[in-house]
mmCIF file of C-alpha atoms in Angstrom:
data_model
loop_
_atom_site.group_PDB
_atom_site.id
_atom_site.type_symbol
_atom_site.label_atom_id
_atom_site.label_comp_id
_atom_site.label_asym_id
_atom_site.label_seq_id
_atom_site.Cartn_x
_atom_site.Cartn_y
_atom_site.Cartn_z
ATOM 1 C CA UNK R 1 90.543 126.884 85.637
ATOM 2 C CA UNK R 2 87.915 127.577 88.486
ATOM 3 C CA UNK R 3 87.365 124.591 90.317
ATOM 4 C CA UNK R 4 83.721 123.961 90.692
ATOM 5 C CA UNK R 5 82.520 123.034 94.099
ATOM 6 C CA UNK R 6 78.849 124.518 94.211
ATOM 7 C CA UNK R 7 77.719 121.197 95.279
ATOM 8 C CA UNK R 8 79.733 121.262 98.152
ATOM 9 C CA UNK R 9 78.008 122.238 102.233
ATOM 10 C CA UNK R 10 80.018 120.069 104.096
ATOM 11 C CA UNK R 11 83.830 120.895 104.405
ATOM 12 C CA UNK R 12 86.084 118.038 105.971
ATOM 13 C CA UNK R 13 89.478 118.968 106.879
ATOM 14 C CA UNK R 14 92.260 117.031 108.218
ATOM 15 C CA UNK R 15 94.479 118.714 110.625
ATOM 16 C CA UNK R 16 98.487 118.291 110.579
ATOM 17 C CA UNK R 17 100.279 118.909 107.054
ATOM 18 C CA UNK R 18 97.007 120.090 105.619
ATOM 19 C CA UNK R 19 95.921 123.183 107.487
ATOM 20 C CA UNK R 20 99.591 124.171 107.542
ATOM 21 C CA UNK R 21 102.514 123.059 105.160
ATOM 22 C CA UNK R 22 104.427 120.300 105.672
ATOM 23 C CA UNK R 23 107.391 122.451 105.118
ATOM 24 C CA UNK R 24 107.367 124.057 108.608
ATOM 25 C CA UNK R 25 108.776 120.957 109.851
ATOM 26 C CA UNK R 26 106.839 120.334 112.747
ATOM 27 C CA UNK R 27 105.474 116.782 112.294
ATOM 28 C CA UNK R 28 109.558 115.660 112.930
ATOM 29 C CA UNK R 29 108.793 116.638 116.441
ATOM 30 C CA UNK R 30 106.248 114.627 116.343
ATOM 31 C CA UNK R 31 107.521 111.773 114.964
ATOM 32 C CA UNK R 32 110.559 112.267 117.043
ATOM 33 C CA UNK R 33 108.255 112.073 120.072
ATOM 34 C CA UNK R 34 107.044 109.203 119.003
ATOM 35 C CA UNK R 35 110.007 107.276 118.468
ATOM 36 C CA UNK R 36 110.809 108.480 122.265
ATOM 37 C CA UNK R 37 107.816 106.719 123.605
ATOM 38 C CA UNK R 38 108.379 103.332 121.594
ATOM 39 C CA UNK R 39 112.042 103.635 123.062
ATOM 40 C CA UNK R 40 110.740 104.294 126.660
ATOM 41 C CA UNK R 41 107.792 100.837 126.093
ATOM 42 C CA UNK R 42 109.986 98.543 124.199
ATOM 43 C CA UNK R 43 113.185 98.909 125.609
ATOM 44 C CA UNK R 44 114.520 99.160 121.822
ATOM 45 C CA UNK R 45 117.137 100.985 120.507
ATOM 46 C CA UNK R 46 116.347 104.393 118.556
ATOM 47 C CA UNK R 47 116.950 102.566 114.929
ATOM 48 C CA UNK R 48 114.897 99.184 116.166
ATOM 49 C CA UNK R 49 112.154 101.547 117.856
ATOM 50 C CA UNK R 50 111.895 103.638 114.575
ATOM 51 C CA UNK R 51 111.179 100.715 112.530
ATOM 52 C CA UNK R 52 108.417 99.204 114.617
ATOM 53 C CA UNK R 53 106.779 102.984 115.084
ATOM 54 C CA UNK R 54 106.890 102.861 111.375
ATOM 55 C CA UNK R 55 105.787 98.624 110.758
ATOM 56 C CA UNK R 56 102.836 99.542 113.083
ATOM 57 C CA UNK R 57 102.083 102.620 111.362
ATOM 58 C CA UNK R 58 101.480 100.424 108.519
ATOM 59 C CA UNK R 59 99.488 97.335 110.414
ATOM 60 C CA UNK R 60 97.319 99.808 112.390
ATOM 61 C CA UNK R 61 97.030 103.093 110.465
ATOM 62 C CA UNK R 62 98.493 104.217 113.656
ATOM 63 C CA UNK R 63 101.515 103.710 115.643
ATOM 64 C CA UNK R 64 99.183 103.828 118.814
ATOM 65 C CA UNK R 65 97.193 101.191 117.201
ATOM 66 C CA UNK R 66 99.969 98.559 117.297
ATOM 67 C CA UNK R 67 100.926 100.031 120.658
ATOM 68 C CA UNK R 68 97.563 99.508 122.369
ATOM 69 C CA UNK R 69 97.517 95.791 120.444
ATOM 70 C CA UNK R 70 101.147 94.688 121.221
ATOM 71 C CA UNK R 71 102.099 96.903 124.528
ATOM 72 C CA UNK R 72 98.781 98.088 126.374
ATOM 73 C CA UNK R 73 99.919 100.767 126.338
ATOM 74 C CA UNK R 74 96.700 103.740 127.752
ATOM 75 C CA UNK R 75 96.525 106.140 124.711
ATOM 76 C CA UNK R 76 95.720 109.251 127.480
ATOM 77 C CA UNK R 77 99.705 108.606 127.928
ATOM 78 C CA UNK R 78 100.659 108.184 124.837
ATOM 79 C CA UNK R 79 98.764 111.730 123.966
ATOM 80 C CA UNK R 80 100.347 113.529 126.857
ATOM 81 C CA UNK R 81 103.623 113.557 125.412
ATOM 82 C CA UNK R 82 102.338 115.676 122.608
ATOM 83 C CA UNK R 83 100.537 118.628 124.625
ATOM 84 C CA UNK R 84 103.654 120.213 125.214
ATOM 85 C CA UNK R 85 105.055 120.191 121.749
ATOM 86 C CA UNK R 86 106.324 123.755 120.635
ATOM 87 C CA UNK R 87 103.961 125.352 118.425
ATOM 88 C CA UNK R 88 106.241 128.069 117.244
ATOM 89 C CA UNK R 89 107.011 126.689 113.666
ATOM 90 C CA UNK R 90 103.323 127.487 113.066
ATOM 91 C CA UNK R 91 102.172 130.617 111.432
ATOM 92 C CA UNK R 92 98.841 132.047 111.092
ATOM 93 C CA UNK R 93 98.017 132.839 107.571
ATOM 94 C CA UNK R 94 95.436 135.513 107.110
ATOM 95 C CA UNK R 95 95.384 133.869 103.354
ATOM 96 C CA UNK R 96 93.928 130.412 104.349
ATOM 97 C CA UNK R 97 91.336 132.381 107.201
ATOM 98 C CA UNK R 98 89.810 134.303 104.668
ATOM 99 C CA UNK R 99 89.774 131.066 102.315
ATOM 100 C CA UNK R 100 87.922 129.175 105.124
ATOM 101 C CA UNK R 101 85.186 132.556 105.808
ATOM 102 C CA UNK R 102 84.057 131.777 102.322
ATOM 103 C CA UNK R 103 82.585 128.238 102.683
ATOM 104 C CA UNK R 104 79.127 127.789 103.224
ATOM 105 C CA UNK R 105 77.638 125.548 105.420
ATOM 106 C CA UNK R 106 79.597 123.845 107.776
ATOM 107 C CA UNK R 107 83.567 122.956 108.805
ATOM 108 C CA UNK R 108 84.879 119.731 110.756
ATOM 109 C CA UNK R 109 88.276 118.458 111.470
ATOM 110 C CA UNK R 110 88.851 115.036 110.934
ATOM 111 C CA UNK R 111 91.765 114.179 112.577
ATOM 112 C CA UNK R 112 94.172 110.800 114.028
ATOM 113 C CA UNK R 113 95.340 113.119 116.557
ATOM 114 C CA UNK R 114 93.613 113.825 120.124
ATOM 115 C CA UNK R 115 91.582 116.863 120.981
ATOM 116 C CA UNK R 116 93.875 118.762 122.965
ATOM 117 C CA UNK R 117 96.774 118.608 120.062
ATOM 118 C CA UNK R 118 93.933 119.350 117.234
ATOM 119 C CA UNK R 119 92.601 122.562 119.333
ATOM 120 C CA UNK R 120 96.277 123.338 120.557
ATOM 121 C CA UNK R 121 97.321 123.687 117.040
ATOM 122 C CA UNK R 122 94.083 125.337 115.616
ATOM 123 C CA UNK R 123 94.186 127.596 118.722
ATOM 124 C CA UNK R 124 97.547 128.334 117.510
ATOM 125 C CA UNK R 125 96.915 129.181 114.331
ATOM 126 C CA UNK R 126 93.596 131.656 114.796
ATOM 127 C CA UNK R 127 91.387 128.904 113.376
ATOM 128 C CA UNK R 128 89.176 127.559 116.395
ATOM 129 C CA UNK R 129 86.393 129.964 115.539
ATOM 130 C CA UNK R 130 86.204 128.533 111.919
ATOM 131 C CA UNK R 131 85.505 125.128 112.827
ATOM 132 C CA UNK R 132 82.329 123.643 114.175
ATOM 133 C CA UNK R 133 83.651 120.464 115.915
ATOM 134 C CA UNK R 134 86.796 118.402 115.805
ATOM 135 C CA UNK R 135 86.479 114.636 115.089
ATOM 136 C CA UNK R 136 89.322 112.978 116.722
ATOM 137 C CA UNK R 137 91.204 109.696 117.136
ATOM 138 C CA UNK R 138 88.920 109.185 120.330
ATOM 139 C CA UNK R 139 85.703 110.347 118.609
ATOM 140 C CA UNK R 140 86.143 106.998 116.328
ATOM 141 C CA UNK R 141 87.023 104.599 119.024
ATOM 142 C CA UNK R 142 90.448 104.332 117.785
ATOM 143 C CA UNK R 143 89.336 103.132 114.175
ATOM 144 C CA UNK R 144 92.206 105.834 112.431
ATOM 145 C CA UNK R 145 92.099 106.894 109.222
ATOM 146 C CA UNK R 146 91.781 105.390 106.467
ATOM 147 C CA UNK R 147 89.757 102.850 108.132
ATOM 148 C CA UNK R 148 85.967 102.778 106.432
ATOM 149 C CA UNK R 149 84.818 102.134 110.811
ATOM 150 C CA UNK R 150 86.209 105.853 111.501
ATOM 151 C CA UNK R 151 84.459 107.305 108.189
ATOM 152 C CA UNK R 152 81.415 105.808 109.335
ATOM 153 C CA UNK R 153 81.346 107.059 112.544
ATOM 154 C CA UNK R 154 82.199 110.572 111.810
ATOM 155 C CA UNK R 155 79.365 110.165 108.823
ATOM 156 C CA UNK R 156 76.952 109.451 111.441
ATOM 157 C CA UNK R 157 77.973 111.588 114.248
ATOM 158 C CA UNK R 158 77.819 114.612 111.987
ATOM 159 C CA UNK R 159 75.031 113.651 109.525
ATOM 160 C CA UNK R 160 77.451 113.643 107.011
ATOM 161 C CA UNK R 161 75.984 113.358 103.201
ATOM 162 C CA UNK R 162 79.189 112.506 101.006
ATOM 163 C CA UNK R 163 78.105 113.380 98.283
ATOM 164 C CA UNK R 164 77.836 117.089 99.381
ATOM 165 C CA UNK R 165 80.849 116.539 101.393
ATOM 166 C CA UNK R 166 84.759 117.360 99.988
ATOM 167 C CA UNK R 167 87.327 115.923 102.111
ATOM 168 C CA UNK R 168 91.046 117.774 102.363
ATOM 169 C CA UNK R 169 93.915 116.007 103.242
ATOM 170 C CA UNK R 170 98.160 115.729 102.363
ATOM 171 C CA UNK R 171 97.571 112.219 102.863
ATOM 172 C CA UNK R 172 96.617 110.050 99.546
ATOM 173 C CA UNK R 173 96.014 106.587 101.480
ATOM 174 C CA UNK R 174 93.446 109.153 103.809
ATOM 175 C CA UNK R 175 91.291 110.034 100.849
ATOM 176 C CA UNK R 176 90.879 106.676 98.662
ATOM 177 C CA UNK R 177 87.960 105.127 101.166
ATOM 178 C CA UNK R 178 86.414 109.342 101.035
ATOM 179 C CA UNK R 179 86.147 108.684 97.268
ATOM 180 C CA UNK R 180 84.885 105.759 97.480
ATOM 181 C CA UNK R 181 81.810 106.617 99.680
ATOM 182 C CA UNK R 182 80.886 109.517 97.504
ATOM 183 C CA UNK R 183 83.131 112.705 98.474
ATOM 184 C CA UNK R 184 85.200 114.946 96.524
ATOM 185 C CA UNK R 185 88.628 114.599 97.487
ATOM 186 C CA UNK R 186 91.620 117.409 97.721
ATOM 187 C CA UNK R 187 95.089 116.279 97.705
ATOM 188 C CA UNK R 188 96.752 118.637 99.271
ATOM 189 C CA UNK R 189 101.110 119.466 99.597
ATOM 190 C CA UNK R 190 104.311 119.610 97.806
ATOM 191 C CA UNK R 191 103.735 116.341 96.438
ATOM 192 C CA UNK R 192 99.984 116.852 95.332
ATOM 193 C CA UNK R 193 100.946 117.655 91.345
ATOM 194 C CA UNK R 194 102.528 114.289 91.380
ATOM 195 C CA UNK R 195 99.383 112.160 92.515
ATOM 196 C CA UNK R 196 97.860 109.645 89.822
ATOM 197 C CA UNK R 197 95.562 108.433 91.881
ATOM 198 C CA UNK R 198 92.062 107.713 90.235
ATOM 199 C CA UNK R 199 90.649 108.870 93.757
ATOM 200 C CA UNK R 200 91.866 112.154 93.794
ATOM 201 C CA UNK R 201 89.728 114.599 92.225
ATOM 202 C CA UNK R 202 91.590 117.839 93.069
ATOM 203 C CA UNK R 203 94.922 118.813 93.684
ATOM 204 C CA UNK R 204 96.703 121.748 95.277
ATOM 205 C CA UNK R 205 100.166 122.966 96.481
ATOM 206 C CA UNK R 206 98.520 125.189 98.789
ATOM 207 C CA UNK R 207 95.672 125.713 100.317
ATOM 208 C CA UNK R 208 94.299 129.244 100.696
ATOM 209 C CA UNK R 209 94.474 129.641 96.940
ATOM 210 C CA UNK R 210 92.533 127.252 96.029
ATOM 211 C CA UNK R 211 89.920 127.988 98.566
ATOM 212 C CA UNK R 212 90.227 131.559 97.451
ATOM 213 C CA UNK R 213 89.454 130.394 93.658
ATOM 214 C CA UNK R 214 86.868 127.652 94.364
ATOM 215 C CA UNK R 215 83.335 128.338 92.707
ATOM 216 C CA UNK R 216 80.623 127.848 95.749
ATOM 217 C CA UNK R 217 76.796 127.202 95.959
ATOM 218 C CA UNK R 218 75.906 130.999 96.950
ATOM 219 C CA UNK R 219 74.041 131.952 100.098
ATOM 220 C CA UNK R 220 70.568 131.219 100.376
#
């Protein structure tokens, strides 16, 4: 069945594990990075370090969050030990670029990472030129997703209208407080089909396809 979204002019995207599968692996580095950095504040052990990454992951929304709360720690440093991250288990997909040509109106990331890791990896992956801004974790004062603060920031940076908005993301928590202000949400990943969340109104394995097969408002 043709999903519908002529209603749709605004195209929200988050970045890591949806505009590239989660499959490729390379949020471990990330996460592994992380777990480096709580080691290197805390003077934990790996395991103990883990587990707080992961206790203020759930407090904060972000690890950072409980690391700027608990540590003070400067999130430019934190950041830093991301820019350097090999980018290699990252392919372009001339699938999802064509998918992305084909919406009207316009294209934002909306992202908890920083700038220079969102246009790094969008850089990376020939899809700079299809976006018209990236909202980042410092664009929204630090208020990650799926805080409402950071959804009402980026809704007034951007002029946002919800309910001409649809909002992509792998992350289920991510698109609950998107419903709830009016946008049509994508659930997207290997674990999409499973979803019963009331929130989600889509759901995809992958991405270019259903891009590929979604009705749009045509060109004025």
């Amino acid at each position: 069945m043709t999903t519908d979204l002529r209603h749709v002019d605004t195209w929200l995207f988050d970045l890591d594990n949806t505009l590239y599968p989660a499959e490729t692996g390379f949020m471990r580095q990330v996460e592994a990075r992380m777990t480096e950095f709580v080691i290197r504040v805390t003077g934990l052990t790996r395991d103990e370090a883990y587990a707080l990454q992961k206790k203020y992951l759930a407090e904060h929304g972000l690890t950072l969050g409980g690391l700027i709360a608990n540590h003070g720690v400067d999130p430019a440093d934190f950041h830093a030990m991301f820019h350097d991250l090999s980018l290699d288990a990252l392919a372009h997909d001339p699938a999802l670029v064509a998918g992305l040509e084909r919406l009207p109106g316009r294209r934002l990331i909306f992202t908890n990472a920083d700038v220079i890791h969102a246009e790094r990896v969008l850089s990376h992956l020939g899809l700079t030129h299809l976006f018209d801004e990236v909202f980042h974790i410092h664009s929204f004062g630090f208020a990650p997703k799926p805080s409402a603060e950071g959804f009402e920031r980026m809704i007034a940076d951007h002029g946002v209208a919800p309910a001409a908005t649809a909002f992509f993301e792998d992350s289920e928590r991510n698109l609950k407080p998107a419903a709830e202000l009016g946008m049509t949400t994508v659930l997207v990943g290997a674990h999409a089909p499973d979803s019963a969340a009331p929130f989600i109104h889509h759901k995809t394995v992958k991405l270019a396809p259903f891009l590929a097969g979604a009705r749009l408002k045509e060109a004025a």
